[in-house]
Short mmCIF file of N, CA and C in Angstrom, two decimals:
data_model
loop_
_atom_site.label_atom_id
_atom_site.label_comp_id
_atom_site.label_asym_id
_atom_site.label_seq_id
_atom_site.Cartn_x
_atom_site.Cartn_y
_atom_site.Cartn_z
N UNK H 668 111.70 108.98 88.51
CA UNK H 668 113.14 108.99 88.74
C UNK H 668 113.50 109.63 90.09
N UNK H 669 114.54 109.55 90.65
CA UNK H 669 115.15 110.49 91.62
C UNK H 669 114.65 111.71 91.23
N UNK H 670 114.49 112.24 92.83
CA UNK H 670 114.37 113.71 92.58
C UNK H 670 113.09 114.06 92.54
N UNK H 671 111.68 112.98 91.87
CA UNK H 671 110.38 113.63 91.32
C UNK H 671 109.56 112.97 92.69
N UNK H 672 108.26 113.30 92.93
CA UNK H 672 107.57 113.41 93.61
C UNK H 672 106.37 112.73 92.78
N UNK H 673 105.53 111.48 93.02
CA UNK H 673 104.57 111.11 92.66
C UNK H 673 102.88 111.31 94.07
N UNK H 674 102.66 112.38 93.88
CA UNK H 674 101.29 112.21 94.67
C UNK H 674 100.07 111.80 94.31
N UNK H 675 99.68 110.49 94.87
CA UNK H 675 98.32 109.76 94.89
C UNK H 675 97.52 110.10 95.87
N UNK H 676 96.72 111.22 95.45
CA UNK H 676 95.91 111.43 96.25
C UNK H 676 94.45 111.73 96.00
N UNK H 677 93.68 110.85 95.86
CA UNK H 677 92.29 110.62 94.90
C UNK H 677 91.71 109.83 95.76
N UNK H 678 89.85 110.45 95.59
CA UNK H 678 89.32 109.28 96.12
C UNK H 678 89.08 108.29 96.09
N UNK H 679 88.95 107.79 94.89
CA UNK H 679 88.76 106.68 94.48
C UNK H 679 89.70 105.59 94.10
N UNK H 680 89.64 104.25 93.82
CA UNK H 680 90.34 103.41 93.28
C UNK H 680 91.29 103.68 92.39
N UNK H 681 93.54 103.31 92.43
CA UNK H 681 93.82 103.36 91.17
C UNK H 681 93.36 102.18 90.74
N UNK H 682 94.02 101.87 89.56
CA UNK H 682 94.14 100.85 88.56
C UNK H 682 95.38 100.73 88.46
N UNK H 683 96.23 99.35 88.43
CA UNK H 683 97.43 99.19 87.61
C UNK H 683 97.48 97.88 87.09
N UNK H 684 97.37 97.91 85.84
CA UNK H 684 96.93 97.02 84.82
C UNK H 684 98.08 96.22 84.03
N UNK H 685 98.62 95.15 84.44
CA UNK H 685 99.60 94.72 83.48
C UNK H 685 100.80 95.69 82.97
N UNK H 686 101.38 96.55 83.92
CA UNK H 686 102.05 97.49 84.57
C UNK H 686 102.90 97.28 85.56
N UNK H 687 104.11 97.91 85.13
CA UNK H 687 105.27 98.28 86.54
C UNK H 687 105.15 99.70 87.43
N UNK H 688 104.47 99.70 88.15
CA UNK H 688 104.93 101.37 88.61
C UNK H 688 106.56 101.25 89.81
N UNK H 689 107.45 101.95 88.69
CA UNK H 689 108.49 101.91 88.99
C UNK H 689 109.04 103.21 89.74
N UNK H 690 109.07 103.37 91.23
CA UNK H 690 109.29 104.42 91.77
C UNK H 690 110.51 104.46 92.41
N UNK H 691 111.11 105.68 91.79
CA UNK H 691 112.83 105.73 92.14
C UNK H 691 112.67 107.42 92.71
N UNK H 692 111.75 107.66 92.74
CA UNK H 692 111.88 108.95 93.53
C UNK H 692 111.14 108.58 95.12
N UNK H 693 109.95 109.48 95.09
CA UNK H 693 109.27 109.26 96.09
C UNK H 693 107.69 109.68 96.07
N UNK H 694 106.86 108.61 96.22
CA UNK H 694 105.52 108.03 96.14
C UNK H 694 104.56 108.43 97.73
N UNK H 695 103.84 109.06 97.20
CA UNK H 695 102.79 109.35 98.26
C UNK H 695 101.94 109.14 98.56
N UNK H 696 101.28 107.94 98.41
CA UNK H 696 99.92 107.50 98.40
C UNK H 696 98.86 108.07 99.88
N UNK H 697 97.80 108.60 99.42
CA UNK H 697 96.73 108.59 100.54
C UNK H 697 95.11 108.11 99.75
N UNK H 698 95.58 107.47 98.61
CA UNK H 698 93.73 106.93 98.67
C UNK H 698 93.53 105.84 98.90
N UNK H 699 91.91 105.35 98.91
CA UNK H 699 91.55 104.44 99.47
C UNK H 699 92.45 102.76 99.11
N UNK H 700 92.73 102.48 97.45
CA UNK H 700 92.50 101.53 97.20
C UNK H 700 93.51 101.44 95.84
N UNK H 701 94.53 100.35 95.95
CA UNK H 701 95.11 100.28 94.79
C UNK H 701 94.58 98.83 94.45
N UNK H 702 94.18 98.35 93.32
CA UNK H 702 94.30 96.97 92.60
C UNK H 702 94.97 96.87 91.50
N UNK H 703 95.39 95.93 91.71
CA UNK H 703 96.73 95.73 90.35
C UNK H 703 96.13 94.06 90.20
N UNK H 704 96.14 94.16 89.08
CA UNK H 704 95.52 93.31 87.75
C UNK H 704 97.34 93.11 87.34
N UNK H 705 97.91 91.81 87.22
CA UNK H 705 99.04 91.80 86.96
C UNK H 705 100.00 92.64 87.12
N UNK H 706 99.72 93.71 87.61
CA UNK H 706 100.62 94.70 88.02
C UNK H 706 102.08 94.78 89.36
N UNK H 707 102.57 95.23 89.07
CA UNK H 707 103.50 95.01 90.09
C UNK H 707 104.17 96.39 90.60
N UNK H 708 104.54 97.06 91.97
CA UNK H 708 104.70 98.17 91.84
C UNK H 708 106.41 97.62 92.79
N UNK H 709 107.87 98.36 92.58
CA UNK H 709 108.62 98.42 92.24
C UNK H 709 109.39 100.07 93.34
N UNK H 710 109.87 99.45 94.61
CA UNK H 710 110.33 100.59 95.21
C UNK H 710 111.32 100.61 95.02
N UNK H 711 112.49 101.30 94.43
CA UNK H 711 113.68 101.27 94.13
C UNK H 711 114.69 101.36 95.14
N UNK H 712 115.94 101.27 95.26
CA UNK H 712 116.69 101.75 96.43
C UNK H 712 117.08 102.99 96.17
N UNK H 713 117.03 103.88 97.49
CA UNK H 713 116.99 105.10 97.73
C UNK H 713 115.75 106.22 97.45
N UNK H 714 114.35 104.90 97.20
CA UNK H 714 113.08 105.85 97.01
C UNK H 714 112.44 105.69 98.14
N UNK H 715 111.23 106.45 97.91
CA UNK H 715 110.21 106.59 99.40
C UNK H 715 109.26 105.97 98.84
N UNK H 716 108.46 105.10 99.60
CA UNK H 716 106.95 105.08 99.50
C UNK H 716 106.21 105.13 99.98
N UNK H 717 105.63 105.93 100.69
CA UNK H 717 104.45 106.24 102.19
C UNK H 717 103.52 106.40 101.93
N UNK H 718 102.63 105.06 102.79
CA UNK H 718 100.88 105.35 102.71
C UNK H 718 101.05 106.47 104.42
N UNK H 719 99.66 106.76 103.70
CA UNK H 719 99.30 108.19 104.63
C UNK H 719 98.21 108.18 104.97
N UNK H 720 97.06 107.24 104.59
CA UNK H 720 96.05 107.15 105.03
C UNK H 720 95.74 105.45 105.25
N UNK H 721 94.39 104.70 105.91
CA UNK H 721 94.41 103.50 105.89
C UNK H 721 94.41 103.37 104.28
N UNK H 722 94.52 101.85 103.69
CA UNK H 722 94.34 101.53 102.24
C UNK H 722 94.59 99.99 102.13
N UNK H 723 94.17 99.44 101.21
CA UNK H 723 94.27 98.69 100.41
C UNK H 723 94.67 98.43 99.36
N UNK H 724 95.80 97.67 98.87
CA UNK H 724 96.70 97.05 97.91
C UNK H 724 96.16 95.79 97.48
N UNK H 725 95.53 95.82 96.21
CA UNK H 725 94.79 94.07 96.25
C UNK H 725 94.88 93.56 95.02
N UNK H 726 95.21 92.46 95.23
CA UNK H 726 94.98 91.77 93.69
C UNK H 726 94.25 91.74 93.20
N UNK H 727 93.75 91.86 91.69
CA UNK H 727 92.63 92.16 90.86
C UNK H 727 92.72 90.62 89.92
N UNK H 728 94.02 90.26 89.61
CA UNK H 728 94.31 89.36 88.68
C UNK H 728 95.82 88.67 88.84
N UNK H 729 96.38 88.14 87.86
CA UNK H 729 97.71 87.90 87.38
C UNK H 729 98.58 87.19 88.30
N UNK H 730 99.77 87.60 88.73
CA UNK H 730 100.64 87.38 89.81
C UNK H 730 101.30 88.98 90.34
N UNK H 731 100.66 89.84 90.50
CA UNK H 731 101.29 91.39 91.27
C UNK H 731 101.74 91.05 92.63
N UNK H 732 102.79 91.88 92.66
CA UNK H 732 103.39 92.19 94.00
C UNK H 732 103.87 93.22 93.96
N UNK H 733 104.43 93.53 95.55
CA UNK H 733 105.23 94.67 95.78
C UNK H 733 106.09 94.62 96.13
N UNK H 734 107.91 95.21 95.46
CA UNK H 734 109.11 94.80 95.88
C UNK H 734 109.46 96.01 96.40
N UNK H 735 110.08 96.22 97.29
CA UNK H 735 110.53 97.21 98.54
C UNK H 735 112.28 97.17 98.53
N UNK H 736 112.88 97.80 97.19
CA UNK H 736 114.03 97.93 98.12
C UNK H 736 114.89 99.20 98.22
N UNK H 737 113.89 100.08 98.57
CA UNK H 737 113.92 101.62 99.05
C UNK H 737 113.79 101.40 100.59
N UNK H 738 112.72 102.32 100.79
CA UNK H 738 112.36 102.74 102.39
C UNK H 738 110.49 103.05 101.70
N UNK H 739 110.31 101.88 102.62
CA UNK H 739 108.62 101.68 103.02
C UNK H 739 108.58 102.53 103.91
N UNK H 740 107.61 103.15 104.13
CA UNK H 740 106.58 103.86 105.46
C UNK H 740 105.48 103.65 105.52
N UNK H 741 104.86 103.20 106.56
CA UNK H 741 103.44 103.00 107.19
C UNK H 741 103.44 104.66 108.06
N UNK H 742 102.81 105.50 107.49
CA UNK H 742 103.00 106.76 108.82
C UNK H 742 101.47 107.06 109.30
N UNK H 743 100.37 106.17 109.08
CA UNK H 743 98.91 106.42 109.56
C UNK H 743 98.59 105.46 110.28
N UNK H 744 97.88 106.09 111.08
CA UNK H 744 97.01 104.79 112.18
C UNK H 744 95.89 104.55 111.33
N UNK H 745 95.59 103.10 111.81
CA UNK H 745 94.57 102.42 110.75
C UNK H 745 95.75 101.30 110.06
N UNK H 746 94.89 100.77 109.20
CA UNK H 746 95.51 99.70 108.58
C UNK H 746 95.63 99.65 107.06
N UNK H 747 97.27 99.70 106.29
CA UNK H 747 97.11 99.07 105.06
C UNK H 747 97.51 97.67 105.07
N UNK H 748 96.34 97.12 104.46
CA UNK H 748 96.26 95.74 103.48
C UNK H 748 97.17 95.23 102.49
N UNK H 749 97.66 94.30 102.26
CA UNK H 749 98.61 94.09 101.15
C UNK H 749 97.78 92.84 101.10
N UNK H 750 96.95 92.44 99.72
CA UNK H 750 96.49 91.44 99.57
C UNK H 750 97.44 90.69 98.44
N UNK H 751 98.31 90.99 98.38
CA UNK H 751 99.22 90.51 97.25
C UNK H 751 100.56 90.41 97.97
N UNK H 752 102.11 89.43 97.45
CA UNK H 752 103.15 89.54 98.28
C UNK H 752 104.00 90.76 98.43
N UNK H 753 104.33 90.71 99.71
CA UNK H 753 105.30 91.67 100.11
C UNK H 753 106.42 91.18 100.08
N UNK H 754 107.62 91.87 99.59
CA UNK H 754 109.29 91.25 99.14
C UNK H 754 109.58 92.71 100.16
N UNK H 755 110.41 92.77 100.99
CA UNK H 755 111.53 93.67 101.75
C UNK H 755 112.71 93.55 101.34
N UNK H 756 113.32 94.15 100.69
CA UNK H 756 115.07 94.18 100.52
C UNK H 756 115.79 94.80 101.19
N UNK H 757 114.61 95.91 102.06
CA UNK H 757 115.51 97.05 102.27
C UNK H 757 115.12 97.58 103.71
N UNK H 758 114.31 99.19 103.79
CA UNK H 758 113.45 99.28 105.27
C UNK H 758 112.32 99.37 104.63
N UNK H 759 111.32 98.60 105.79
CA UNK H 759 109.93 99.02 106.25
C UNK H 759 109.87 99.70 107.72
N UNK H 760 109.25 101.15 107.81
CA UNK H 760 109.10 101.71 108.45
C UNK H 760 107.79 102.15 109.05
N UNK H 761 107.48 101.14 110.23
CA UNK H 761 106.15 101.42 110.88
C UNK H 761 105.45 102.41 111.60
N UNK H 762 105.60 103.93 111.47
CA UNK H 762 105.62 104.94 111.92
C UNK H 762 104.36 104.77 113.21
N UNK H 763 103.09 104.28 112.55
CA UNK H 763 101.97 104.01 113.01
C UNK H 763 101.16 103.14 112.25
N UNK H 764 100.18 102.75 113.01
CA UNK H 764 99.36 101.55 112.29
C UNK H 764 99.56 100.30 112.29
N UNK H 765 99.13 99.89 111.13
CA UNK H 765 99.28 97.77 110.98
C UNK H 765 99.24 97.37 109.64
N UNK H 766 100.55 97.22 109.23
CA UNK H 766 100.71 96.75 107.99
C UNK H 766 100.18 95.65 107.71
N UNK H 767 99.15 95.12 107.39
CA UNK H 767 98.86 93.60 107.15
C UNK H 767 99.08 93.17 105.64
N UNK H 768 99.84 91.95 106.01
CA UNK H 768 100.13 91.04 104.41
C UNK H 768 99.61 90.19 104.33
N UNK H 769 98.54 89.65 103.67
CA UNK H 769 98.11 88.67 103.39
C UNK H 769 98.23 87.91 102.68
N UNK H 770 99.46 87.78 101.54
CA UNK H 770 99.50 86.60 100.74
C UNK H 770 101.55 86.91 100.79
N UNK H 771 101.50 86.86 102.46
CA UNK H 771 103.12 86.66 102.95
C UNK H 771 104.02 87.79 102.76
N UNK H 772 105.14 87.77 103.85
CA UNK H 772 105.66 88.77 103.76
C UNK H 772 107.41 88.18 103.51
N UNK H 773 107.90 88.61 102.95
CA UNK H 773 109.59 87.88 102.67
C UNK H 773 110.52 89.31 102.72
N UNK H 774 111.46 88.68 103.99
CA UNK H 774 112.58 90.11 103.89
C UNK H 774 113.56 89.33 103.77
N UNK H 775 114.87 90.09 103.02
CA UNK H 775 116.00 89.96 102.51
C UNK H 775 117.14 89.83 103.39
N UNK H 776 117.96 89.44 103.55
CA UNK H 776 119.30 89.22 104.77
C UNK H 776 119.23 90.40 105.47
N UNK H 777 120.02 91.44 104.23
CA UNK H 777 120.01 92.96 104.56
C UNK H 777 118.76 93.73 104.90
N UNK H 778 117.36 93.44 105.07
CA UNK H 778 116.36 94.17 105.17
C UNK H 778 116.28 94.54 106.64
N UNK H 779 115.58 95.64 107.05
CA UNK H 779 115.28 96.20 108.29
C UNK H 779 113.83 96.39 108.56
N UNK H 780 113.19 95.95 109.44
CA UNK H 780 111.97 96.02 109.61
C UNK H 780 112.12 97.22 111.22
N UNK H 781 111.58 98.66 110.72
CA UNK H 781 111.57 99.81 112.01
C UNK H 781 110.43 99.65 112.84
N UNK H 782 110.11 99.61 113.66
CA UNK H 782 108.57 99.97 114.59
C UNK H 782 109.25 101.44 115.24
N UNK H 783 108.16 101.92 115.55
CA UNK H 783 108.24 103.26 116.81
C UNK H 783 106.97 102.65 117.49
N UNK H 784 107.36 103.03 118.88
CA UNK H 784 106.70 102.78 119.76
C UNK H 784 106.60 103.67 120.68
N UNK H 785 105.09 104.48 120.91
CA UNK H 785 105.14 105.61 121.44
C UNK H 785 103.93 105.11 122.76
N UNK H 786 103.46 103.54 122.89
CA UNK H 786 102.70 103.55 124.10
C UNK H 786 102.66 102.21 123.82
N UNK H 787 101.37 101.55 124.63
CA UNK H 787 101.19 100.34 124.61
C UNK H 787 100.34 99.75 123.87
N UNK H 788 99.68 100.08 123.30
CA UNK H 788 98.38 99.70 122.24
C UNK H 788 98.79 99.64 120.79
N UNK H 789 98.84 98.10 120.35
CA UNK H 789 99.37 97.86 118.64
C UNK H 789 98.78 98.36 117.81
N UNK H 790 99.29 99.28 116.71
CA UNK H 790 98.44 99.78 115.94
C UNK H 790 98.18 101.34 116.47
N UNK H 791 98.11 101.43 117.52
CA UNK H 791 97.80 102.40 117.96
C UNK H 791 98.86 103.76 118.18
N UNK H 792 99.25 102.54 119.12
CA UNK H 792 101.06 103.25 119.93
C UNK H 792 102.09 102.91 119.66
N UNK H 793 102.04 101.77 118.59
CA UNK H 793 103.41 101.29 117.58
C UNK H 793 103.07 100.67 116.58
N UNK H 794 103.87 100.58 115.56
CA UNK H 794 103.58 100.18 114.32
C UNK H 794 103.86 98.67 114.82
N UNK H 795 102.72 97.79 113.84
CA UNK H 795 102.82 96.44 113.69
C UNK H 795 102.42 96.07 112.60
N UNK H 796 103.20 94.97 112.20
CA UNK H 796 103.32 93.82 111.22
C UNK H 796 102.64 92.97 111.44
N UNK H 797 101.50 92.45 110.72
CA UNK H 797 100.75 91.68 110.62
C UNK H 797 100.43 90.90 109.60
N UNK H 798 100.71 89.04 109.63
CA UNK H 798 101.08 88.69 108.24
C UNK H 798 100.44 86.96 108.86
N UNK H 799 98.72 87.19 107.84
CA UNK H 799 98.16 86.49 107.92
C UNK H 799 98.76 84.48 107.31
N UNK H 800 99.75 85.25 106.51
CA UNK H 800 100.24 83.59 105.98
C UNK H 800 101.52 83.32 106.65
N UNK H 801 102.83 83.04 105.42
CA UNK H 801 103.91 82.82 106.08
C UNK H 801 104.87 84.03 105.69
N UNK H 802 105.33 84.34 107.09
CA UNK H 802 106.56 85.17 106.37
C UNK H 802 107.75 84.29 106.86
N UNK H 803 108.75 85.26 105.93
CA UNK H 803 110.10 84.91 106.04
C UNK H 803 110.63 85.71 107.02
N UNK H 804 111.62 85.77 107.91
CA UNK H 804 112.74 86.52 108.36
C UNK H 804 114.22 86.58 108.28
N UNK H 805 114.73 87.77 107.78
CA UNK H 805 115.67 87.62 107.91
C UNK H 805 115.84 89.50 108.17
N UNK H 806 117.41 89.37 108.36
CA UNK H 806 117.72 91.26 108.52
C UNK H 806 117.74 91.58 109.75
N UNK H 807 117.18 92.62 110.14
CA UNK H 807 117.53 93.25 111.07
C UNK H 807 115.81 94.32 111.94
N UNK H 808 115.60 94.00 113.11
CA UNK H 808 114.49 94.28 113.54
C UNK H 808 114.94 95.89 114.58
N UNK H 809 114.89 96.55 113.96
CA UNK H 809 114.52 97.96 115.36
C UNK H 809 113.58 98.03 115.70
N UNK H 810 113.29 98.75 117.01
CA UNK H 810 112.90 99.53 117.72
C UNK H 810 112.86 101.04 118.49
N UNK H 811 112.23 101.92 117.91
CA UNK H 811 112.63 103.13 118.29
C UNK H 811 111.66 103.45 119.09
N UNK H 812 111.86 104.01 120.66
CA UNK H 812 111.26 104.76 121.51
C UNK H 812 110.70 106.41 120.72
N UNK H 813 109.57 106.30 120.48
CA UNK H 813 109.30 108.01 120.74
C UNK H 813 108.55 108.77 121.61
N UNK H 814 108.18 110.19 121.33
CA UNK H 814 107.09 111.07 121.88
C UNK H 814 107.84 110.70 123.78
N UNK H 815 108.72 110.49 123.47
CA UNK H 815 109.64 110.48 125.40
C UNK H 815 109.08 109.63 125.87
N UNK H 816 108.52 108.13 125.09
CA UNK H 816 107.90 107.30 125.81
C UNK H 816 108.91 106.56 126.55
N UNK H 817 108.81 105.97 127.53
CA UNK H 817 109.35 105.02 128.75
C UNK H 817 108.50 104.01 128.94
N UNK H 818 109.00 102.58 128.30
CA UNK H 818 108.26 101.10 128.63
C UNK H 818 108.52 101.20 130.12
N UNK H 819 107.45 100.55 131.06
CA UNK H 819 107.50 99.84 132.24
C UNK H 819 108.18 99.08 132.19
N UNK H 820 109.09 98.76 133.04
CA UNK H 820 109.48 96.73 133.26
C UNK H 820 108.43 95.94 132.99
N UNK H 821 109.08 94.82 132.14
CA UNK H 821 108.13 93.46 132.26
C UNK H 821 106.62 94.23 131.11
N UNK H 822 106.96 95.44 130.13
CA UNK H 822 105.76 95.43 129.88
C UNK H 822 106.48 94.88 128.37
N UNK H 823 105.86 94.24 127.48
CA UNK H 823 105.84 93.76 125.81
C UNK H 823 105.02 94.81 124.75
N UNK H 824 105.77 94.16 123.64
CA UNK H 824 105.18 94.70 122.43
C UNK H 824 105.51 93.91 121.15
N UNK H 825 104.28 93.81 120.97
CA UNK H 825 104.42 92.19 120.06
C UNK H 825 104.12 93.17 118.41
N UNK H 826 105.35 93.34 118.17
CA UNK H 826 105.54 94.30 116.53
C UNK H 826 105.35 93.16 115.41
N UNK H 827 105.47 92.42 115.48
CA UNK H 827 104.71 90.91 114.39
C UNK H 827 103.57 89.91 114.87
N UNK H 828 103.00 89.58 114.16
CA UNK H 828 102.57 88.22 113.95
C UNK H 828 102.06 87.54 113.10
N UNK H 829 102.09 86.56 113.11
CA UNK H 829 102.25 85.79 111.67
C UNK H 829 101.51 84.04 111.41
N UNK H 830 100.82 83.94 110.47
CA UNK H 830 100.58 82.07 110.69
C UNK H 830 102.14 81.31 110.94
N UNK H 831 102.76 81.32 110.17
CA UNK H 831 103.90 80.61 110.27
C UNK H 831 105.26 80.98 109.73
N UNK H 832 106.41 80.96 110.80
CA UNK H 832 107.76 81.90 110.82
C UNK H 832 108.55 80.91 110.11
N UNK H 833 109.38 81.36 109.28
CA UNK H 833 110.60 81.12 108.70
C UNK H 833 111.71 81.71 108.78
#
């Protein structure tokens, strides 16, 4: 519920088995590896959910996904995996790292997709979105300068990419 604090912080593999993990507070994940076997995990609006270390989100079975319509955070360099769909309703927040989706990413009218960008190297020096199938777009895309960084003229930063845009 609001208010509570869920910390995942284990070495090993969870399990979520024909299961909702329904998080309306705020979720902390730093282990290696979630698989959800029909499972589906459920960010509420006005919850947190931040990976903190690289990881993996993978399908085990069923039809699992992950619906986002809280505030996502990516805040580690390295990469989490989403081998299952990603739904955005709300923010995803790329602090650092590379969110990769692999079975598509879909945001909502109202959704916000954040990067920070603190240099020039993806993954490295800004958060990126990486979405091996098709995503959707819609919402609203920021960009936040940090750490007093200053882009050059003429320099890019490619915060998505994707097989094929909608």
């Amino acid at each position: 519920p609001a208010g509570a604090t869920l910390n995942i912080a284990i070495a090993g593999p969870v399990f979520l088995n024909n299961r909702t993990l329904d998080n309306g507070g705020t979720t902390l994940f730093s282990g290696p590896q979630i698989f959800l076997d029909g499972g589906v995990i459920t960010n509420e609006a006005g919850a947190l959910f931040e990976i903190q270390t690289p990881a993996l989100i993978y399908s085990a079975g069923g039809s699992p996904r992950f619906d986002n319509a809280g505030t996502f955070v990516m805040g580690a360099a390295g990469t989490a995996a989403f081998a299952l769909p990603f739904n955005n309703y709300a923010t995803v927040s790329l602090q650092g790292g590379v969110l990769a989706a692999f079975n598509g990413y879909v945001s909502a009218p109202n959704a916000i997709l954040n990067c920070a960008v603190w240099g020039r190297v993806p993954g490295a020096n800004y958060g990126q979105l990486q979405v091996s199938g098709s995503v959707t777009l819609n919402g609203t895309l920021s960009v936040n300068l940090t750490n007093h960084f200053l882009p050059a003229t003429y320099d890019s930063f490619t915060v998505l990419t994707a097989g094929t845009r909608n």
